[in-house]
Amino acid sequence: MPQPKILASFLAFGLLTAGMALTACQAPLPSMATPSSVSPQGLSLRVRPVLNDGMRLLAATPLKTAADVDALEIHLQVKAGSGGYLPIDAATGEPSAETTNPLKLRVEGPLDPTLSLTFNHLKRETEYRILARAFDGAVQISEDEHSSVVVPVSTSPNLGPVEVPLRLVTPFGAQTQVSLDLWGLHAKITRVRVSLSNPAQGVVAELDLPRANLGKAMTLASLRANTPYTLDLTAYAQGSLTPIGTASTLIPVATEESVASRSIPMTITGDMVLGSDLDLVAVDGAGNLHVAMSRIGSVTDLVRYSRDGSVTTLRLPYAVKSFDVAPNGTRYVVTRDERALRILSDAGDFQVLVSSGATCLDVDAEGNCYTAGNSVIRKFAPGLTTGMIVARDFPYLSDALYAAPDGVLYLSVNSAGAGFYRIPSPNAEPEWVAPAPSTWARAMTTYTDGRILAAIDRNGLWALDLAQGIWSQVLPPSQAGGGLAKDVKGNFYVTGNGTLRVF
């Protein structure tokens, strides 16, 4: 049995505006209704269909759209004594539950967006129901339950126009929205294969999402009640058939009511070539990836790989020594030559927070920016341009600064008193921790086991046991020694020899 195709049509409430009045050539009917010319013996009613032709979605079964409509019928029914509505026999003009020739107006061919239809000779003080039906060939593809309107006719001569809803077939009612929560090297993704399946039918729908659509929510519709669905997502890089990331989620559907929306996390690990061996890296709270790339001639490119697929580059006419990004995406740099701390706008405009003497910076999880220099460490709260001194009379020239989640500050020093220090609380005395494994650190963070992880300049990635003061190498110099960052999901980003690695 062939698998149903995926429907990709737009949600459009296309109101078909008033246009020509269409009449059918049928014999006049006694005092009820006729689709012919207006008679002084009754009232006329003009009808306009309002089409709901589906949604852009991944569907378990195909939905019908306006393009599938070959014919449109508008039925006139009258309220019976029992409270229901009966068809009107076209030959007699009388209500009849048994009629095989119901009174209706029929239009063949594609829907005309200017179409309107007119019923004439309607009785006063009578309640009618207008029922719209759409056909694909001989098959009805509209739902009677959602394609009608009740029209009470009084003595007023003004009856129209009346808008009649026309809802095309939706085989099953359950739907949900799913979005991708991308982390890691999402910039490598060029497409994501989406597959929806259930145990009884197997794969019921498949779709390739292009890179430009990864930031948008998908609507999964036409889901069967009492059915457990599985949604599988597989990410691919340009020109490769080997997956670079996978994710899966179970979507249990109990009824035809909407299912709660969900976000599916996917982390892309591995390597991505950058082309510089002195790249600094940072990740904001939304998972957007930021890289500071050193260029020839004291030039730095700040590149942002956004989760929506866009890539933007901000060229700075100076070298950057230290770089980090706040959770809200605000970018901070310490310049190499003038040793100034700057906060940058997306256009490259900047505000100087420290004019000289700054050597390194770090931004904590709350967005506070710390900078070391001029024998002090300053803390800049989010949105403030004046820093509060949290450590003073610090005699060492720091090369890297790390504000740990517990409030402890760690420093890497390569001048007099070279090694690693910790400042356990504001304005506390610096405490010696351990000598450097070789040279100084470029960046630090906390490893998965609580050790301090440090990218040692051109000499790999190392982890420091604080209790014993012992270093262990995590990655060799061929794979690390430039930048280091950690995102809120616990993924690590390291640069070295022109490559960005996520693990």
Coordinates of C-alpha atoms in Angstrom, one line a residue:
M1 CA 0.0 0.0 0.0
P2 CA 1.6 3.3 -1.0
Q3 CA 2.5 5.7 1.8
P4 CA 0.3 8.9 1.9
K5 CA 2.0 11.9 0.6
I6 CA 2.8 14.9 2.8
L7 CA 0.6 17.9 2.5
A8 CA 2.3 21.3 2.4
S9 CA -0.4 23.9 1.9
F10 CA -1.0 27.2 3.5
L11 CA -3.6 28.0 6.2
A12 CA -5.8 30.5 4.4
F13 CA -9.2 31.6 5.3
G14 CA -9.9 32.8 1.7
L15 CA -13.0 34.9 1.8
L16 CA -14.6 34.7 -1.7
T17 CA -15.8 38.2 -2.2
A18 CA -19.1 39.2 -3.7
G19 CA -19.2 38.9 -7.5
M20 CA -21.7 37.8 -10.1
A21 CA -25.0 36.4 -9.1
L22 CA -25.3 32.9 -10.4
T23 CA -28.7 31.4 -11.2
A24 CA -29.6 27.9 -12.4
C25 CA -32.2 27.1 -15.1
Q26 CA -34.9 25.2 -13.2
A27 CA -38.6 25.4 -13.2
P28 CA -40.1 27.9 -10.7
L29 CA -41.2 26.3 -7.4
P30 CA -44.4 27.1 -5.5
S31 CA -43.8 29.5 -2.7
M32 CA -40.5 27.9 -1.5
A33 CA -37.3 28.7 -3.2
T34 CA -35.8 28.7 -6.7
P35 CA -32.4 29.5 -8.1
S36 CA -34.0 31.6 -10.9
S37 CA -34.9 35.3 -11.2
V38 CA -36.3 37.3 -8.2
S39 CA -40.0 37.0 -7.7
P40 CA -42.2 39.5 -5.8
Q41 CA -43.8 36.5 -4.1
G42 CA -40.7 35.8 -2.0
L43 CA -37.3 37.0 -0.8
S44 CA -33.8 36.5 -2.4
L45 CA -30.7 35.4 -0.5
R46 CA -27.1 35.8 -1.8
V47 CA -24.6 33.3 -0.5
R48 CA -20.7 33.5 -0.4
P49 CA -18.6 30.5 0.5
V50 CA -15.7 31.0 3.0
L51 CA -13.1 28.4 2.3
N52 CA -10.8 26.8 4.9
D53 CA -8.3 24.8 2.8
G54 CA -6.0 23.4 5.4
M55 CA -2.6 24.2 7.0
R56 CA 1.1 24.0 6.2
L57 CA 1.9 20.9 8.0
L58 CA 3.4 17.4 8.1
A59 CA 0.3 15.2 7.9
A60 CA -0.2 11.6 8.7
T61 CA -2.9 11.5 5.9
P62 CA -3.3 13.9 3.1
L63 CA -5.7 16.8 3.6
K64 CA -7.6 18.4 0.7
T65 CA -7.0 21.9 -0.6
A66 CA -8.8 24.4 -2.8
A67 CA -6.9 22.9 -5.8
D68 CA -8.7 19.6 -5.2
V69 CA -12.2 21.2 -5.6
D70 CA -13.7 20.2 -9.0
A71 CA -17.3 21.3 -8.1
L72 CA -19.2 23.2 -5.5
E73 CA -22.8 22.7 -4.4
I74 CA -24.8 25.0 -2.1
H75 CA -27.9 23.2 -0.7
L76 CA -30.9 25.0 0.7
Q77 CA -32.6 23.2 3.6
V78 CA -35.6 24.1 5.7
K79 CA -36.2 23.6 9.4
A80 CA -38.6 20.8 10.2
G81 CA -41.1 20.5 13.1
S82 CA -38.7 18.1 14.8
G83 CA -36.1 20.7 15.0
G84 CA -33.8 19.3 12.4
Y85 CA -33.4 20.5 8.8
L86 CA -34.7 18.7 5.7
P87 CA -33.7 18.9 2.1
I88 CA -36.1 20.6 -0.3
D89 CA -37.2 18.6 -3.2
A90 CA -36.3 20.5 -6.4
A91 CA -39.4 19.3 -8.3
T92 CA -42.0 20.0 -5.7
G93 CA -40.5 22.7 -3.5
E94 CA -41.5 20.8 -0.4
P95 CA -39.3 19.5 2.4
S96 CA -38.5 15.8 2.0
A97 CA -36.1 13.5 3.8
E98 CA -36.4 11.0 1.0
T99 CA -35.7 13.2 -2.0
T100 CA -33.1 12.2 -4.5
N101 CA -33.2 15.6 -6.2
P102 CA -32.5 18.2 -3.5
L103 CA -32.7 21.9 -4.2
K104 CA -29.1 23.2 -4.8
L105 CA -27.0 25.4 -6.8
R106 CA -24.0 23.7 -8.4
V107 CA -20.9 25.2 -10.0
E108 CA -18.5 23.1 -12.0
G109 CA -14.8 23.7 -12.4
P110 CA -12.2 25.4 -10.2
L111 CA -13.4 27.8 -7.5
D112 CA -13.8 31.4 -8.7
P113 CA -12.6 33.8 -6.0
T114 CA -15.3 36.3 -7.0
L115 CA -18.2 33.7 -6.8
S116 CA -21.5 34.4 -5.2
L117 CA -24.7 32.4 -5.5
T118 CA -28.4 33.6 -5.2
F119 CA -31.4 31.7 -3.9
N120 CA -34.8 33.3 -4.8
H121 CA -38.4 32.9 -3.6
L122 CA -37.6 32.2 0.0
K123 CA -40.6 32.1 2.4
R124 CA -41.0 34.7 5.1
E125 CA -41.0 33.6 8.8
T126 CA -39.0 30.5 7.9
E127 CA -35.7 29.2 9.1
Y128 CA -33.3 27.8 6.5
R129 CA -29.9 26.2 6.6
I130 CA -27.4 26.8 3.8
L131 CA -25.1 23.8 3.4
A132 CA -21.9 23.9 1.3
R133 CA -20.4 20.8 -0.3
A134 CA -17.1 20.5 -2.3
F135 CA -16.3 17.6 -4.6
D136 CA -13.2 16.1 -6.1
G137 CA -14.7 14.3 -9.1
A138 CA -17.6 12.3 -7.6
V139 CA -16.2 12.2 -4.1
Q140 CA -17.3 14.8 -1.5
I141 CA -14.3 16.3 0.2
S142 CA -16.0 18.7 2.6
E143 CA -17.4 18.2 6.1
D144 CA -21.1 18.8 6.4
E145 CA -20.8 19.3 10.2
H146 CA -18.6 22.4 9.7
S147 CA -19.9 23.7 6.4
S148 CA -23.3 25.2 7.0
V149 CA -25.0 28.3 8.3
V150 CA -28.5 28.9 9.7
V151 CA -30.5 31.8 8.2
P152 CA -33.8 32.9 9.9
V153 CA -35.9 34.7 7.3
S154 CA -38.3 37.3 8.6
T155 CA -40.3 39.9 6.8
S156 CA -37.2 42.1 6.1
P157 CA -36.2 42.4 2.5
N158 CA -32.5 42.5 3.4
L159 CA -31.2 39.0 3.6
G160 CA -27.6 39.0 2.4
P161 CA -25.0 38.4 1.6
V162 CA -24.6 35.4 3.9
E163 CA -21.2 33.8 4.3
V164 CA -21.2 30.0 4.4
P165 CA -18.1 28.2 5.9
L166 CA -16.7 25.4 3.7
R167 CA -14.3 23.2 5.6
L168 CA -12.4 20.6 3.5
V169 CA -11.8 17.1 4.8
T170 CA -9.6 16.6 7.8
P171 CA -9.6 12.8 8.4
F172 CA -8.4 13.0 12.0
G173 CA -8.4 16.0 14.3
A174 CA -5.4 15.7 16.6
Q175 CA -2.4 18.0 15.9
T176 CA 0.6 19.3 17.7
Q177 CA 3.5 21.7 17.2
V178 CA 7.1 20.6 17.4
S179 CA 10.3 22.8 17.3
L180 CA 14.0 21.9 17.2
D181 CA 16.1 23.0 20.1
L182 CA 19.5 23.2 18.3
W183 CA 22.9 23.3 20.1
G184 CA 26.5 22.7 19.2
L185 CA 27.7 22.9 15.6
H186 CA 24.2 23.7 14.2
A187 CA 25.9 25.8 11.6
K188 CA 26.9 22.6 9.8
I189 CA 23.3 21.5 9.2
T190 CA 22.0 21.9 5.7
R191 CA 18.8 19.8 6.0
V192 CA 16.9 17.7 8.6
R193 CA 15.0 14.6 7.6
V194 CA 11.7 14.4 9.5
S195 CA 10.0 11.0 9.8
L196 CA 6.6 10.4 11.5
S197 CA 5.6 6.8 12.3
N198 CA 3.4 4.6 14.4
P199 CA 3.4 0.9 15.2
A200 CA 0.4 0.0 13.2
Q201 CA 1.2 1.8 9.9
G202 CA 5.0 2.3 10.1
V203 CA 6.2 5.5 8.5
V204 CA 3.2 7.7 7.6
A205 CA 4.9 10.9 6.6
E206 CA 8.4 12.1 5.7
L207 CA 9.8 15.5 5.0
D208 CA 13.2 17.2 4.4
L209 CA 13.4 20.5 6.3
P210 CA 15.9 22.9 4.6
R211 CA 18.3 24.9 6.8
A212 CA 16.2 28.1 6.5
N213 CA 13.2 26.4 8.2
L214 CA 14.9 24.9 11.2
G215 CA 14.0 27.9 13.4
K216 CA 10.3 27.5 12.7
A217 CA 7.8 25.3 14.4
M218 CA 6.4 22.3 12.5
T219 CA 2.7 21.4 12.8
L220 CA 1.9 17.7 12.9
A221 CA -1.7 17.2 12.0
S222 CA -4.2 14.6 11.0
L223 CA -3.0 12.3 13.8
R224 CA -5.1 9.3 14.7
A225 CA -6.6 9.0 18.2
N226 CA -5.4 6.3 20.5
T227 CA -2.1 6.0 18.6
P228 CA 1.5 6.4 19.8
Y229 CA 3.5 8.3 17.2
T230 CA 7.3 8.5 17.0
L231 CA 9.0 11.6 15.4
D232 CA 12.6 11.0 14.3
L233 CA 14.8 13.8 13.1
T234 CA 18.2 13.3 11.4
A235 CA 20.5 16.2 10.5
Y236 CA 22.9 16.2 7.6
A237 CA 25.7 18.4 6.4
Q238 CA 26.2 19.7 2.9
G239 CA 26.9 16.9 0.4
S240 CA 26.9 14.1 3.0
L241 CA 24.7 11.1 3.6
T242 CA 26.2 10.5 7.0
P243 CA 24.1 11.9 9.8
I244 CA 25.7 14.5 12.0
G245 CA 22.9 14.5 14.6
T246 CA 19.8 12.7 15.6
A247 CA 16.8 13.2 17.9
S248 CA 13.6 11.4 18.6
T249 CA 10.4 11.9 20.6
L250 CA 7.3 9.9 21.4
I251 CA 4.0 11.7 20.7
P252 CA 1.1 9.7 22.3
V253 CA -2.2 10.8 20.9
A254 CA -5.2 9.9 23.1
T255 CA -8.0 11.8 21.5
E256 CA -8.6 14.1 18.5
E257 CA -7.9 17.1 20.7
S258 CA -4.7 19.0 20.2
V259 CA -1.6 17.6 21.8
A260 CA 0.7 19.8 23.8
S261 CA 3.5 21.4 21.8
R262 CA 7.0 20.3 22.5
S263 CA 10.7 21.2 21.8
I264 CA 13.1 18.5 20.8
P265 CA 16.8 19.1 21.8
M266 CA 19.5 18.1 19.2
T267 CA 23.2 18.7 19.8
I268 CA 25.6 18.6 16.8
T269 CA 29.0 17.4 18.0
G270 CA 32.2 16.9 16.0
D271 CA 34.5 19.3 14.2
M272 CA 34.0 22.4 12.0
V273 CA 36.9 24.1 10.2
L274 CA 37.3 27.8 10.9
G275 CA 40.6 28.7 9.2
S276 CA 42.5 30.3 12.1
D277 CA 44.5 28.9 15.0
L278 CA 43.8 31.7 17.5
D279 CA 40.0 31.7 17.6
L280 CA 38.0 32.5 20.7
V281 CA 34.6 31.0 21.1
A282 CA 31.4 31.8 23.1
V283 CA 27.8 30.6 23.2
D284 CA 24.8 32.7 24.3
G285 CA 21.8 31.5 26.3
A286 CA 19.8 30.7 23.2
G287 CA 22.5 28.5 21.7
N288 CA 23.8 30.9 19.1
L289 CA 27.5 30.3 18.4
H290 CA 30.0 33.2 18.4
V291 CA 33.6 33.0 17.2
A292 CA 36.3 35.7 17.3
M293 CA 38.6 35.0 14.4
S294 CA 42.0 36.6 14.3
R295 CA 43.0 38.0 10.9
I296 CA 46.1 39.4 9.4
G297 CA 46.9 43.0 10.3
S298 CA 45.4 43.3 13.8
V299 CA 41.9 42.6 12.5
T300 CA 39.2 40.5 14.1
D301 CA 36.1 39.0 12.7
L302 CA 33.3 38.3 15.1
V303 CA 31.1 35.7 13.5
R304 CA 27.7 34.7 14.9
Y305 CA 26.1 31.4 13.7
S306 CA 22.5 31.8 14.7
R307 CA 20.2 28.9 15.3
D308 CA 17.8 30.2 12.6
G309 CA 20.5 29.5 10.1
S310 CA 21.7 33.0 9.5
V311 CA 25.4 33.9 9.7
T312 CA 26.6 37.5 10.4
T313 CA 30.1 38.8 10.5
L314 CA 31.3 42.0 12.3
R315 CA 34.8 43.1 11.4
L316 CA 36.7 44.9 14.1
P317 CA 39.7 47.0 13.1
Y318 CA 41.7 45.8 16.1
A319 CA 43.0 42.6 17.6
V320 CA 41.0 41.0 20.4
K321 CA 42.7 39.3 23.4
S322 CA 39.7 38.2 25.3
F323 CA 36.1 37.7 24.3
D324 CA 32.8 36.5 25.8
V325 CA 29.0 36.8 25.2
A326 CA 26.3 37.3 27.8
P327 CA 23.2 35.0 27.9
N328 CA 21.2 37.7 26.2
G329 CA 23.7 37.9 23.3
T330 CA 25.6 41.0 24.4
R331 CA 29.2 40.8 23.2
Y332 CA 32.2 42.0 25.2
V333 CA 35.8 42.2 24.1
V334 CA 39.2 43.2 25.6
T335 CA 41.4 44.7 22.9
R336 CA 45.0 43.4 22.7
D337 CA 46.9 46.6 22.2
E338 CA 45.1 49.3 24.2
R339 CA 43.7 46.7 26.7
A340 CA 40.3 48.3 26.8
L341 CA 37.1 46.5 27.8
R342 CA 34.3 47.2 25.2
I343 CA 30.7 46.3 24.9
L344 CA 29.7 46.0 21.2
S345 CA 26.5 46.6 19.3
D346 CA 25.5 44.5 16.2
A347 CA 26.7 47.4 14.0
G348 CA 30.1 47.5 15.6
D349 CA 29.6 50.6 17.7
F350 CA 31.0 50.2 21.1
Q351 CA 31.0 51.7 24.6
V352 CA 34.2 51.6 26.6
L353 CA 33.8 50.2 30.1
V354 CA 37.5 50.2 31.0
S355 CA 39.8 52.5 29.0
S356 CA 43.1 50.8 29.6
G357 CA 44.8 48.1 31.7
A358 CA 42.2 45.3 31.1
T359 CA 43.8 42.0 30.2
C360 CA 40.9 39.4 30.2
L361 CA 37.2 39.1 30.9
D362 CA 34.5 36.5 31.6
V363 CA 30.7 36.7 31.7
D364 CA 28.8 34.5 34.2
A365 CA 25.4 32.8 33.8
E366 CA 23.6 35.9 35.1
G367 CA 25.2 38.2 32.5
N368 CA 27.6 39.9 34.9
C369 CA 30.9 40.8 33.1
Y370 CA 34.1 40.5 35.1
T371 CA 37.4 42.0 34.0
A372 CA 40.9 41.8 35.4
G373 CA 43.5 44.6 35.1
N374 CA 45.3 47.4 36.9
S375 CA 45.6 45.3 40.0
V376 CA 41.8 45.0 40.4
I377 CA 38.9 42.8 39.3
R378 CA 35.7 44.6 38.4
K379 CA 32.2 43.3 38.0
F380 CA 29.8 45.0 35.6
A381 CA 26.2 44.1 36.2
P382 CA 24.0 43.7 33.1
G383 CA 23.2 47.1 31.6
L384 CA 25.6 49.0 33.7
T385 CA 28.7 50.8 32.4
T386 CA 30.3 51.4 35.9
G387 CA 32.0 48.4 37.4
M388 CA 32.1 47.4 41.1
I389 CA 35.6 46.3 42.4
V390 CA 35.4 42.8 43.8
A391 CA 39.1 42.2 44.3
R392 CA 41.9 44.8 44.7
D393 CA 45.6 45.1 45.2
F394 CA 46.0 42.0 43.0
P395 CA 49.7 42.2 41.9
Y396 CA 49.6 39.8 39.0
L397 CA 49.0 40.2 35.3
S398 CA 46.1 37.8 34.5
D399 CA 45.7 36.1 31.1
A400 CA 42.4 34.4 31.8
L401 CA 39.6 34.9 34.2
Y402 CA 36.7 32.6 35.1
A403 CA 33.7 33.4 37.2
A404 CA 32.4 30.0 38.4
P405 CA 28.7 29.4 39.2
D406 CA 29.5 29.3 42.9
G407 CA 30.9 32.8 42.9
V408 CA 34.5 31.8 43.0
L409 CA 36.9 33.6 40.6
Y410 CA 39.8 31.8 39.0
L411 CA 42.8 33.4 37.3
S412 CA 45.6 32.3 35.1
V413 CA 48.8 34.3 35.6
N414 CA 51.9 34.2 33.3
S415 CA 53.9 37.0 34.9
A416 CA 55.5 37.2 38.3
G417 CA 53.8 34.6 40.5
A418 CA 52.8 32.5 37.4
G419 CA 50.2 29.9 38.0
F420 CA 46.5 29.5 38.9
Y421 CA 44.8 31.4 41.7
R422 CA 41.3 31.4 43.2
I423 CA 39.5 34.3 44.9
P424 CA 36.8 32.5 47.1
S425 CA 34.7 35.6 47.8
P426 CA 34.5 39.4 47.0
N427 CA 37.6 41.2 48.2
A428 CA 39.2 38.0 49.6
E429 CA 42.9 37.4 49.3
P430 CA 43.9 35.4 46.2
E431 CA 44.8 31.8 47.0
W432 CA 47.5 29.8 45.1
V433 CA 46.0 26.6 43.5
A434 CA 48.7 25.1 41.2
P435 CA 51.4 26.0 38.7
A436 CA 50.4 26.0 35.0
P437 CA 50.9 22.8 33.1
S438 CA 53.0 24.6 30.6
T439 CA 52.0 28.1 29.4
W440 CA 49.1 30.3 30.4
A441 CA 45.4 29.7 29.9
R442 CA 43.3 31.4 27.2
A443 CA 39.9 30.5 28.8
M444 CA 38.5 28.4 31.6
T445 CA 35.3 26.7 32.7
T446 CA 34.0 23.9 34.9
Y447 CA 34.4 20.3 33.7
T448 CA 31.7 17.7 34.1
D449 CA 33.3 16.2 37.2
G450 CA 33.9 19.6 38.9
R451 CA 37.5 20.1 37.9
I452 CA 38.5 23.4 36.3
L453 CA 38.9 23.0 32.5
A454 CA 41.5 25.3 30.9
A455 CA 42.5 25.9 27.3
I456 CA 46.3 26.2 27.6
D457 CA 47.8 28.5 24.9
R458 CA 48.7 26.3 21.9
N459 CA 49.1 23.3 24.3
G460 CA 45.8 21.5 24.5
L461 CA 42.9 21.2 26.9
W462 CA 43.7 20.4 30.6
A463 CA 41.6 19.7 33.7
L464 CA 42.8 20.8 37.2
D465 CA 41.9 18.8 40.3
L466 CA 41.5 21.6 42.9
A467 CA 41.9 19.3 45.9
Q468 CA 45.2 17.9 44.8
G469 CA 46.5 20.6 42.5
I470 CA 47.1 18.1 39.7
W471 CA 46.6 18.7 36.0
S472 CA 45.4 16.0 33.5
Q473 CA 45.4 16.5 29.7
V474 CA 41.9 16.1 28.1
L475 CA 42.7 17.0 24.5
P476 CA 46.2 17.2 22.8
P477 CA 47.7 20.4 21.3
S478 CA 46.6 19.3 17.8
Q479 CA 42.9 19.6 18.9
A480 CA 42.8 22.5 21.5
G481 CA 44.7 25.4 22.8
G482 CA 42.7 28.4 21.5
G483 CA 39.2 29.2 22.8
L484 CA 37.0 27.4 25.3
A485 CA 33.3 27.7 26.2
K486 CA 30.5 25.8 27.8
D487 CA 26.8 26.2 27.0
V488 CA 23.8 25.9 29.3
K489 CA 23.2 22.3 28.1
G490 CA 26.7 21.2 29.3
N491 CA 28.3 21.0 25.9
F492 CA 32.0 22.1 25.5
Y493 CA 33.4 24.1 22.6
V494 CA 37.1 24.2 22.0
T495 CA 39.2 25.7 19.2
G496 CA 42.7 24.7 18.0
N497 CA 44.6 24.6 14.7
G498 CA 41.8 26.2 12.8
T499 CA 39.1 23.8 14.0
L500 CA 36.1 24.2 16.3
R501 CA 35.3 21.0 18.2
V502 CA 32.1 20.3 20.3
F503 CA 31.9 17.4 22.7

